[in-house]
Amino acid sequence: MPKVKPPYDLLVIGSGAAGLSVALGVLAAKPNARVAVLAKNNLDEGSTKYAQGGIAAVLDAADSTESHIADTLDAGAGICVESAVRAVVEGAKDAISWLVANGVIFDREDGALHLTREGGHSHRRIVHSADATGKAVQTTLEARIRESRAELFEFHNAIDLIREKRPSGRQGRCVGAYGLDRRDGRVKLFPARTVVLATGGASRVYLYSSNPDGSTGDGIAMAWRAGCRVANMEFSQFHPTCLYHPKAKSFLVTEAVRGEGGLLLRPDGTRFMDEYDPRGELAPRDIVARAIDDVMKRLGCECIYLDISHKPADFITSHFPTVHAEALKFGIDMTKEPLPVVPAAHYTCGGVLTDLAGRTDVENLYAVGEVSFTGLHGANRMASNSLLECLVIGAAAARDIIGKMDAVAELPTLAPWDETWVTDSDEEVVVAHNWDELRRFMWDYVGIVRSNKRLERAKHRVRLLREEIDEYYGSFRVTNDLLELRNLSLVADLIIRSALARRESRGLHYTIDFPTLDTVAPPQNTILVPKNFSIRRAG
């Protein structure tokens, strides 16, 4: 087969903190590298932009790396990979220094970085930019990548990864991807020596989510179809406090509100968290979310309340300007009254199985950030460890890619996208109906509290839906909605299969059929293996 010079040394799918940290890291060492970044929407329209709380890092003399590790292991409910936790925590200082060097402005007090505290943390160690840290990080990294030589493809939705065909007939290394240009409906070929998945999580698989609309599990689904293992998909984190208002679209109220003294209240104004955990409002998110869910179900109320109005008004507006301004849009003044809040799907703790350099089971394919499973989060992600993981593993992936870039063989000639047998759809309503049904039954049957009966119902429904979607996908030209639905239905299936496999309650997975920890067998991560899985090359 003839060889051609690949147009890209690196293809990054996703443009949040994870993807941009890899791209910028590679370009810093290889300024002339051919780098492409695909963004499904605008370059900044991913989950990073909406991260409010901050980035966990041990910077206080009273704190310690061992304490941060212990807190993370505790939140992870016994199944964090300790080597991953240690690597990420120990990389925090360098990550913060890198952001500052690139121009991110964090809040300071007397010249030093101001540190706040969030649930699960035993010390103040959250570096932040008011309550819009993600926006500060995203804006800065976006400016850096726009200044670089990277080619940026906004409004491009990756469809599937491409693997090299070996003479034996088996699939080999990853050699690129197909992507849909959402603006004109054309499918493009993106050949690349190395591909990085940085597509975020899959929380839009649920009816209520704090995530932007694009969080549809695209990278997890593409990696699974390409032959990568996935792990711990049963652990979907529900943020305890999203603003409850019909027009608020599940706006997230940062956990730092509770960290700075906010109280959770029943509709009658009484506290309840001390009845569920001795840490009260500062308990880890899974405990707080289940407590709120229990209170709402017991009382039949539509929401509970988060009250920090006992603090001075100037303290509230200076620490939480974003939340304060957003609540005011709906006539709620958090300096004078409590915020109505409900839980919403927030973070995918599982994902594509990788090592600590972001390498997947497929040669030359990496996964970084929420799309991945490194072992850091275990059964429950601790607050503000997510951006940290993006940066630390992103830097490690960049170093690994740089070290191998010159040794990567030329690519084979790749076939363009084939639309020979498809037509334009005349039944788009099918996509809309299936999308709605999927997210509703996932919320009802695979939500905060589960049971075998509910999971079996979901398993049956997702099987039928996937059959319909696959038939539709094979018959009509692809659209963004169809691609997202195809990916969400696959990720939903992986979540359900993982939840059924775990016969205990641990961290974010709580089932009434097995309400306690399994103390007989050693705790295990749930690893699913695709039919086309093959062992990655050594090293």
Coordinates of C-alpha atoms in Angstrom, one line a residue:
M1 CA 0.0 0.0 0.0
P2 CA 1.5 3.4 -0.9
K3 CA 2.6 5.7 1.8
V4 CA 1.9 9.4 2.1
K5 CA 3.2 12.1 4.4
P6 CA 0.5 12.6 7.1
P7 CA -1.0 16.1 7.2
Y8 CA -1.0 16.1 11.0
D9 CA 1.5 15.0 13.6
L10 CA -1.2 15.4 16.2
L11 CA -5.0 15.5 16.1
V12 CA -6.7 16.6 19.3
I13 CA -10.4 16.0 19.5
G14 CA -11.7 18.4 22.1
S15 CA -10.7 21.9 23.1
G16 CA -11.0 22.2 26.9
A17 CA -8.2 22.2 29.4
A18 CA -7.2 18.6 28.7
G19 CA -7.0 18.9 24.9
L20 CA -5.4 22.4 24.8
S21 CA -2.8 21.4 27.5
V22 CA -1.7 18.5 25.3
A23 CA -1.6 20.6 22.1
L24 CA 0.2 23.5 23.8
G25 CA 2.7 21.2 25.4
V26 CA 3.6 19.5 22.1
L27 CA 3.9 22.8 20.3
A28 CA 6.1 24.3 23.0
A29 CA 8.7 21.5 22.3
K30 CA 7.9 21.1 18.6
P31 CA 6.9 24.5 17.3
N32 CA 6.7 23.3 13.7
A33 CA 4.6 20.2 14.4
R34 CA 1.4 20.0 12.4
V35 CA -1.3 20.1 15.1
A36 CA -5.1 20.1 14.5
V37 CA -7.7 20.7 17.2
L38 CA -11.3 19.7 16.6
A39 CA -14.0 21.5 18.6
K40 CA -17.7 20.4 18.4
N41 CA -18.9 23.9 18.9
N42 CA -17.0 27.2 19.5
L43 CA -13.5 26.5 20.8
D44 CA -14.5 27.5 24.4
E45 CA -17.9 25.7 24.6
G46 CA -16.9 22.7 26.7
S47 CA -17.1 21.8 30.3
T48 CA -13.9 23.6 31.3
K49 CA -15.5 27.0 30.8
Y50 CA -18.3 26.2 33.3
A51 CA -16.1 24.8 36.1
Q52 CA -16.6 27.2 38.9
G53 CA -14.8 25.9 42.0
G54 CA -11.1 25.8 41.2
I55 CA -8.1 23.5 41.1
A56 CA -6.9 21.5 44.1
A57 CA -3.2 22.0 45.0
V58 CA -1.2 21.7 48.2
L59 CA 0.3 25.2 48.5
D60 CA -0.2 25.9 52.3
A61 CA 2.5 25.0 54.8
A62 CA -0.3 23.6 57.1
D63 CA -1.4 21.2 54.3
S64 CA 0.5 18.2 52.9
T65 CA 0.6 16.1 49.8
E66 CA -0.2 13.0 52.0
S67 CA -3.3 14.8 53.3
H68 CA -4.5 15.5 49.7
I69 CA -3.9 11.9 48.7
A70 CA -5.7 10.6 51.8
D71 CA -8.7 12.9 51.2
T72 CA -8.9 11.7 47.5
L73 CA -8.6 8.1 48.5
D74 CA -11.3 8.5 51.1
A75 CA -13.7 10.2 48.7
G76 CA -13.0 7.5 46.1
A77 CA -14.5 4.9 48.5
G78 CA -11.7 2.3 48.3
I79 CA -11.1 1.8 44.6
C80 CA -8.9 4.7 43.6
V81 CA -5.6 3.6 42.0
E82 CA -3.2 5.0 44.6
S83 CA -0.3 5.4 42.2
A84 CA -2.5 7.6 40.0
V85 CA -3.7 9.7 42.9
R86 CA -0.1 10.3 44.0
A87 CA 1.1 11.2 40.5
V88 CA -1.7 13.7 40.0
V89 CA -1.5 15.3 43.4
E90 CA 2.3 15.6 43.2
G91 CA 2.0 17.3 39.8
A92 CA -0.3 20.0 41.1
K93 CA 2.3 22.7 41.9
D94 CA 3.8 22.4 38.4
A95 CA 0.3 22.5 36.9
I96 CA -0.5 25.8 38.7
S97 CA 2.8 27.3 37.8
W98 CA 2.3 26.4 34.1
L99 CA -1.1 28.1 34.2
V100 CA 0.3 31.2 35.9
A101 CA 3.1 31.3 33.3
N102 CA 0.6 31.2 30.5
G103 CA -1.3 34.1 32.0
V104 CA -4.1 32.7 34.1
I105 CA -5.0 35.1 36.9
F106 CA -6.0 33.5 40.2
D107 CA -7.3 35.3 43.3
R108 CA -4.6 36.3 45.7
E109 CA -4.5 37.5 49.3
D110 CA -1.5 39.5 50.6
G111 CA 0.3 38.5 47.4
A112 CA -0.2 34.7 47.9
L113 CA -2.7 32.6 46.0
H114 CA -6.0 32.6 47.9
L115 CA -7.1 29.1 48.9
T116 CA -10.6 28.0 49.5
R117 CA -12.1 24.7 50.8
E118 CA -14.6 22.4 49.3
G119 CA -16.4 19.2 50.3
G120 CA -14.1 16.2 51.1
H121 CA -11.0 18.3 51.5
S122 CA -9.5 18.5 55.0
H123 CA -7.6 21.8 54.3
R124 CA -7.9 24.9 52.2
R125 CA -6.2 24.0 49.0
I126 CA -8.5 25.2 46.1
V127 CA -6.8 27.7 43.9
H128 CA -9.5 29.8 42.2
S129 CA -10.4 32.8 40.1
A130 CA -13.4 34.0 42.0
D131 CA -16.1 31.5 41.2
A132 CA -15.3 31.2 37.5
T133 CA -12.0 29.4 37.5
G134 CA -12.8 27.2 34.5
K135 CA -13.6 30.3 32.4
A136 CA -10.3 31.9 33.4
V137 CA -8.4 28.8 32.4
Q138 CA -10.3 28.2 29.2
T139 CA -10.0 31.8 28.0
T140 CA -6.3 31.9 28.6
L141 CA -5.5 28.6 27.0
E142 CA -7.7 29.4 24.0
A143 CA -5.8 32.7 23.5
R144 CA -2.5 30.7 23.6
I145 CA -3.7 28.1 21.0
R146 CA -5.0 30.8 18.7
E147 CA -1.6 32.5 18.8
S148 CA 0.1 29.2 17.8
R149 CA 0.5 27.4 14.4
A150 CA -2.2 24.9 15.3
E151 CA -5.1 24.5 12.8
L152 CA -8.4 25.0 14.6
F153 CA -11.6 23.3 13.3
E154 CA -14.6 24.7 15.2
F155 CA -18.1 23.2 14.7
H156 CA -16.6 19.8 13.8
N157 CA -18.0 16.7 15.4
A158 CA -15.7 13.7 15.3
I159 CA -17.6 10.6 14.0
D160 CA -15.2 7.7 14.4
L161 CA -11.5 6.9 14.8
I162 CA -9.6 5.2 12.0
R163 CA -7.3 2.2 12.6
E164 CA -4.7 0.9 10.3
K165 CA -5.5 -2.4 8.6
R166 CA -2.8 -5.0 9.1
P167 CA -1.9 -7.7 6.6
S168 CA -3.4 -10.3 9.0
G169 CA -6.7 -8.5 8.8
R170 CA -6.6 -7.2 12.4
Q171 CA -6.7 -3.6 13.2
G172 CA -3.5 -1.8 14.1
R173 CA -2.6 1.7 15.3
C174 CA -4.9 4.7 15.2
V175 CA -4.2 6.8 12.1
G176 CA -6.8 9.6 12.3
A177 CA -10.6 10.2 12.4
Y178 CA -13.6 11.2 10.4
G179 CA -15.3 14.5 11.3
L180 CA -18.5 16.2 10.4
D181 CA -18.4 19.9 9.5
R182 CA -21.6 21.0 11.2
R183 CA -21.8 24.1 9.1
D184 CA -22.1 22.4 5.7
G185 CA -22.8 18.8 6.5
R186 CA -19.6 17.5 4.8
V187 CA -17.6 14.7 6.3
K188 CA -13.9 15.3 6.3
L189 CA -10.9 12.9 6.7
F190 CA -8.3 13.9 9.3
P191 CA -5.3 11.6 9.0
A192 CA -2.8 11.9 11.9
R193 CA 0.2 10.1 13.4
T194 CA -1.2 10.6 16.9
V195 CA -4.8 11.2 18.1
V196 CA -5.8 12.5 21.5
L197 CA -9.4 12.2 22.8
A198 CA -10.2 15.1 25.1
T199 CA -14.0 15.2 24.5
G200 CA -15.2 15.3 28.1
G201 CA -17.8 13.2 29.8
A202 CA -21.3 11.9 29.2
S203 CA -23.6 13.6 31.7
R204 CA -26.0 14.6 29.0
V205 CA -27.1 11.0 29.0
Y206 CA -29.3 12.1 31.9
L207 CA -32.4 14.3 31.8
Y208 CA -31.0 16.9 34.2
S209 CA -27.3 17.8 33.9
S210 CA -25.1 20.7 34.8
N211 CA -23.0 20.1 31.7
P212 CA -23.1 21.9 28.4
D213 CA -25.1 20.3 25.6
G214 CA -22.1 18.8 23.9
S215 CA -21.2 16.4 26.8
T216 CA -22.5 13.4 25.0
G217 CA -19.8 10.8 25.6
D218 CA -18.4 11.0 22.1
G219 CA -14.8 10.1 23.0
I220 CA -15.9 7.1 25.2
A221 CA -18.1 5.8 22.4
M222 CA -15.5 6.2 19.7
A223 CA -12.8 4.6 21.8
W224 CA -15.1 1.6 22.6
R225 CA -15.9 1.1 18.9
A226 CA -12.2 1.3 18.1
G227 CA -11.4 -1.5 20.6
C228 CA -10.5 0.3 23.8
R229 CA -11.5 -1.0 27.3
V230 CA -13.6 1.3 29.5
A231 CA -13.8 1.3 33.3
N232 CA -16.1 2.3 36.1
M233 CA -18.9 3.7 34.0
E234 CA -21.4 3.0 36.8
F235 CA -20.0 6.0 38.7
S236 CA -21.9 9.0 37.4
Q237 CA -21.5 11.9 39.8
F238 CA -24.5 14.1 40.5
H239 CA -23.7 17.6 41.7
P240 CA -25.8 18.2 44.8
T241 CA -26.6 21.8 44.1
C242 CA -27.8 23.1 40.7
L243 CA -30.1 26.1 40.7
Y244 CA -33.7 25.1 40.5
H245 CA -35.7 27.3 38.2
P246 CA -37.6 26.4 35.0
K247 CA -35.4 28.8 33.0
A248 CA -32.1 28.2 34.7
K249 CA -31.1 25.1 32.6
S250 CA -29.5 23.4 35.6
F251 CA -27.0 26.2 36.4
L252 CA -24.4 24.8 38.8
V253 CA -24.0 26.4 42.2
T254 CA -20.4 25.9 43.1
E255 CA -19.5 23.6 46.0
A256 CA -17.4 26.4 47.4
V257 CA -20.7 28.0 48.6
R258 CA -21.0 25.2 51.1
G259 CA -17.2 25.4 51.7
E260 CA -17.6 29.0 52.8
G261 CA -20.5 28.2 55.2
G262 CA -23.6 27.7 53.1
L263 CA -26.2 25.5 54.8
L264 CA -28.6 23.0 53.2
L265 CA -32.2 23.4 54.4
R266 CA -35.5 21.7 54.1
P267 CA -38.4 23.9 52.8
D268 CA -39.3 24.6 56.4
G269 CA -35.8 26.1 57.0
T270 CA -34.4 23.3 59.1
R271 CA -31.0 21.7 58.4
F272 CA -30.6 18.0 57.6
M273 CA -27.1 17.1 56.5
D274 CA -25.9 16.4 60.1
E275 CA -28.4 13.6 60.1
Y276 CA -26.7 11.9 57.2
D277 CA -23.0 12.5 57.8
P278 CA -20.9 14.0 60.7
R279 CA -19.2 16.3 58.2
G280 CA -22.5 18.0 57.4
E281 CA -22.5 20.2 54.4
L282 CA -18.8 19.4 53.8
A283 CA -19.4 15.7 53.2
P284 CA -18.4 14.3 49.7
R285 CA -20.7 15.0 46.8
D286 CA -22.2 11.5 46.6
I287 CA -23.3 11.6 50.2
V288 CA -24.8 15.1 49.9
A289 CA -26.6 14.2 46.6
R290 CA -28.2 11.1 48.1
A291 CA -29.2 13.0 51.2
I292 CA -30.9 15.7 49.1
D293 CA -32.5 13.0 47.0
D294 CA -33.8 11.3 50.1
V295 CA -35.2 14.5 51.6
M296 CA -36.9 15.4 48.4
K297 CA -38.5 12.0 48.0
R298 CA -39.6 11.8 51.7
L299 CA -41.2 15.3 51.7
G300 CA -42.4 15.2 48.1
C301 CA -40.8 18.6 47.5
E302 CA -39.4 19.8 44.2
C303 CA -36.2 21.2 45.6
I304 CA -34.3 22.0 48.8
Y305 CA -32.5 25.3 49.7
L306 CA -28.9 26.4 50.0
D307 CA -28.5 29.4 52.3
I308 CA -25.4 31.6 52.8
S309 CA -27.4 34.8 53.4
H310 CA -26.1 34.8 57.0
K311 CA -22.7 35.9 55.6
P312 CA -22.0 39.6 54.8
A313 CA -23.4 40.7 51.4
D314 CA -20.0 42.0 50.2
F315 CA -18.4 38.6 51.1
I316 CA -21.0 36.8 49.0
T317 CA -20.8 39.1 46.0
S318 CA -16.9 39.1 46.0
H319 CA -16.6 35.3 46.5
F320 CA -19.5 34.2 44.3
P321 CA -20.1 36.9 41.7
T322 CA -21.1 34.4 38.9
V323 CA -23.6 32.6 41.1
H324 CA -25.0 35.8 42.5
A325 CA -25.4 37.4 39.1
E326 CA -27.0 34.3 37.6
A327 CA -29.5 33.9 40.5
L328 CA -30.5 37.6 40.2
K329 CA -31.6 36.9 36.6
F330 CA -34.3 34.8 38.1
G331 CA -35.2 37.2 40.9
I332 CA -33.3 35.4 43.6
D333 CA -30.9 37.5 45.8
M334 CA -28.6 35.0 47.6
T335 CA -27.4 37.8 49.9
K336 CA -30.9 38.0 51.4
E337 CA -32.5 34.6 50.8
P338 CA -31.6 30.9 50.2
L339 CA -31.1 29.5 46.7
P340 CA -33.5 26.7 45.5
V341 CA -31.3 23.8 44.4
V342 CA -31.6 20.2 43.1
P343 CA -29.0 17.5 42.2
A344 CA -28.0 17.1 38.5
A345 CA -25.7 14.8 36.6
H346 CA -22.3 16.4 36.7
Y347 CA -19.3 14.3 36.1
T348 CA -18.4 10.9 34.5
C349 CA -15.9 9.3 36.9
G350 CA -15.3 6.3 34.5
G351 CA -14.1 6.3 31.0
V352 CA -11.5 5.1 28.5
L353 CA -8.9 3.0 30.4
T354 CA -5.5 4.7 30.2
D355 CA -2.1 4.8 31.9
L356 CA -0.6 7.9 33.5
A357 CA 0.6 9.2 30.2
G358 CA -2.9 9.0 28.8
R359 CA -2.1 6.0 26.5
T360 CA -5.1 3.8 25.6
D361 CA -5.2 0.2 24.5
V362 CA -4.8 1.3 20.8
E363 CA -1.4 2.4 19.7
N364 CA -1.0 6.2 19.0
L365 CA -4.4 6.9 20.6
Y366 CA -4.5 8.9 23.9
A367 CA -7.4 9.9 26.1
V368 CA -7.1 12.8 28.6
G369 CA -9.5 14.5 31.0
E370 CA -13.0 13.4 31.8
V371 CA -13.2 11.0 28.8
S372 CA -10.5 8.9 30.5
F373 CA -10.2 6.5 33.5
T374 CA -6.8 6.9 35.1
G375 CA -7.8 5.6 38.6
L376 CA -7.7 9.0 40.2
H377 CA -11.4 9.3 41.1
G378 CA -12.4 5.8 42.1
A379 CA -16.0 5.6 43.0
N380 CA -16.4 9.3 43.5
R381 CA -14.5 12.4 42.3
M382 CA -13.4 14.8 45.0
A383 CA -14.1 18.5 44.2
S384 CA -11.6 20.4 42.1
N385 CA -9.5 17.3 41.2
S386 CA -10.9 17.2 37.7
L387 CA -9.1 20.3 36.2
L388 CA -6.0 19.1 38.0
E389 CA -6.2 15.7 36.3
C390 CA -6.6 17.4 32.9
L391 CA -3.5 19.5 33.4
V392 CA -1.2 16.9 35.0
I393 CA -2.1 14.0 32.6
G394 CA -2.2 16.4 29.7
A395 CA 1.4 17.4 30.4
A396 CA 2.4 13.8 30.7
A397 CA 0.7 12.9 27.5
A398 CA 2.4 15.8 25.7
R399 CA 5.8 14.6 26.9
D400 CA 5.1 11.0 25.8
I401 CA 3.9 12.2 22.3
I402 CA 7.0 14.4 21.9
G403 CA 9.3 11.6 22.7
K404 CA 7.8 9.3 20.1
M405 CA 6.9 11.8 17.4
D406 CA 9.9 11.4 15.2
A407 CA 9.7 7.6 15.4
V408 CA 6.1 7.3 14.2
A409 CA 5.9 5.5 10.8
E410 CA 4.3 7.1 7.8
L411 CA 0.6 6.5 7.4
P412 CA -1.1 4.4 4.8
T413 CA -3.5 5.9 2.3
L414 CA -6.9 6.3 4.0
A415 CA -10.3 6.0 2.3
P416 CA -12.6 9.0 2.3
W417 CA -16.0 8.8 4.0
D418 CA -18.4 6.7 2.0
E419 CA -22.0 8.0 1.6
T420 CA -22.8 5.8 -1.4
W421 CA -25.7 3.9 0.2
V422 CA -27.3 6.6 2.3
T423 CA -29.9 9.4 1.7
D424 CA -31.1 12.5 3.6
S425 CA -33.4 11.6 6.4
D426 CA -37.1 12.3 6.1
E427 CA -37.8 11.3 9.7
E428 CA -35.7 13.6 12.0
V429 CA -38.5 13.3 14.6
V430 CA -37.2 9.8 15.3
V431 CA -34.0 11.2 16.6
A432 CA -35.7 13.8 18.8
H433 CA -38.1 11.2 20.3
N434 CA -35.3 8.6 21.0
W435 CA -33.1 11.3 22.5
D436 CA -35.8 12.3 24.9
E437 CA -36.7 8.7 25.8
L438 CA -33.1 7.8 26.5
R439 CA -32.4 10.6 28.9
R440 CA -35.7 10.2 30.7
F441 CA -35.3 6.4 31.4
M442 CA -31.7 6.9 32.4
W443 CA -32.8 9.5 35.0
D444 CA -35.6 7.4 36.3
Y445 CA -33.9 4.0 36.3
V446 CA -30.1 4.6 36.4
G447 CA -30.0 7.8 38.6
I448 CA -28.9 8.6 42.1
V449 CA -30.6 5.5 43.7
R450 CA -30.8 2.3 41.6
S451 CA -32.3 -1.2 41.8
N452 CA -31.8 -4.4 39.8
K453 CA -35.4 -4.0 38.5
R454 CA -34.9 -0.5 37.4
L455 CA -31.5 -1.4 35.7
E456 CA -33.1 -4.4 33.9
R457 CA -35.8 -2.1 32.5
A458 CA -33.2 0.3 31.3
K459 CA -31.1 -2.5 29.8
H460 CA -34.2 -3.7 27.8
R461 CA -35.0 -0.2 26.6
V462 CA -31.5 0.8 25.6
R463 CA -31.2 -2.4 23.6
L464 CA -34.3 -1.6 21.5
L465 CA -33.2 2.0 21.1
R466 CA -29.7 1.1 19.9
E467 CA -31.2 -1.2 17.3
E468 CA -33.4 1.6 16.0
I469 CA -30.5 4.1 16.1
D470 CA -28.1 1.7 14.3
E471 CA -30.6 1.1 11.6
Y472 CA -31.2 4.8 11.2
Y473 CA -27.4 5.5 11.2
G474 CA -26.9 3.0 8.4
S475 CA -29.6 4.5 6.2
F476 CA -29.2 8.2 6.4
R477 CA -26.6 10.9 6.1
V478 CA -25.1 11.8 9.5
T479 CA -26.2 14.9 11.4
N480 CA -24.9 16.3 14.7
D481 CA -28.0 15.2 16.6
L482 CA -27.8 11.6 15.2
L483 CA -24.1 11.3 16.1
E484 CA -24.7 12.5 19.6
L485 CA -27.7 10.2 20.0
R486 CA -25.6 7.2 18.7
N487 CA -22.9 7.9 21.2
L488 CA -25.2 8.6 24.1
S489 CA -27.1 5.3 23.5
L490 CA -23.8 3.4 23.5
V491 CA -22.6 5.1 26.7
A492 CA -25.9 4.5 28.4
D493 CA -25.5 0.8 27.6
L494 CA -22.0 0.8 29.1
I495 CA -23.3 2.6 32.2
I496 CA -26.1 0.1 32.7
R497 CA -23.9 -2.9 32.1
S498 CA -21.4 -1.6 34.6
A499 CA -24.1 -0.9 37.2
L500 CA -25.5 -4.4 36.9
A501 CA -22.1 -5.9 37.4
R502 CA -21.5 -4.1 40.7
R503 CA -23.4 -6.0 43.4
E504 CA -22.8 -3.6 46.2
S505 CA -23.2 0.1 47.0
R506 CA -20.0 2.1 46.8
G507 CA -19.4 5.8 46.2
L508 CA -21.7 7.1 43.5
H509 CA -23.3 3.7 42.8
Y510 CA -26.1 3.1 45.3
T511 CA -28.6 0.3 44.8
I512 CA -31.4 -0.7 47.2
D513 CA -30.8 -4.4 46.4
F514 CA -27.2 -4.3 47.7
P515 CA -27.2 -1.3 50.1
T516 CA -23.8 -2.0 51.7
L517 CA -20.2 -2.5 50.7
D518 CA -19.0 -5.9 49.6
T519 CA -16.5 -6.6 52.4
V520 CA -15.9 -10.3 51.4
A521 CA -14.2 -9.7 48.1
P522 CA -11.4 -7.2 47.6
P523 CA -12.8 -4.0 46.0
Q524 CA -12.4 -3.9 42.2
N525 CA -12.8 -1.5 39.3
T526 CA -15.4 -2.5 36.7
I527 CA -13.7 -3.0 33.4
L528 CA -15.6 -3.7 30.2
V529 CA -13.8 -5.3 27.2
P530 CA -15.0 -4.8 23.6
K531 CA -15.1 -7.7 21.2
N532 CA -12.4 -6.1 19.0
F533 CA -10.0 -5.5 21.9
S534 CA -6.4 -6.4 21.5
I535 CA -3.4 -5.8 23.8
R536 CA -1.5 -2.6 23.1
R537 CA 2.2 -2.7 22.2
A538 CA 4.7 -3.0 25.0
G539 CA 5.8 0.3 26.6

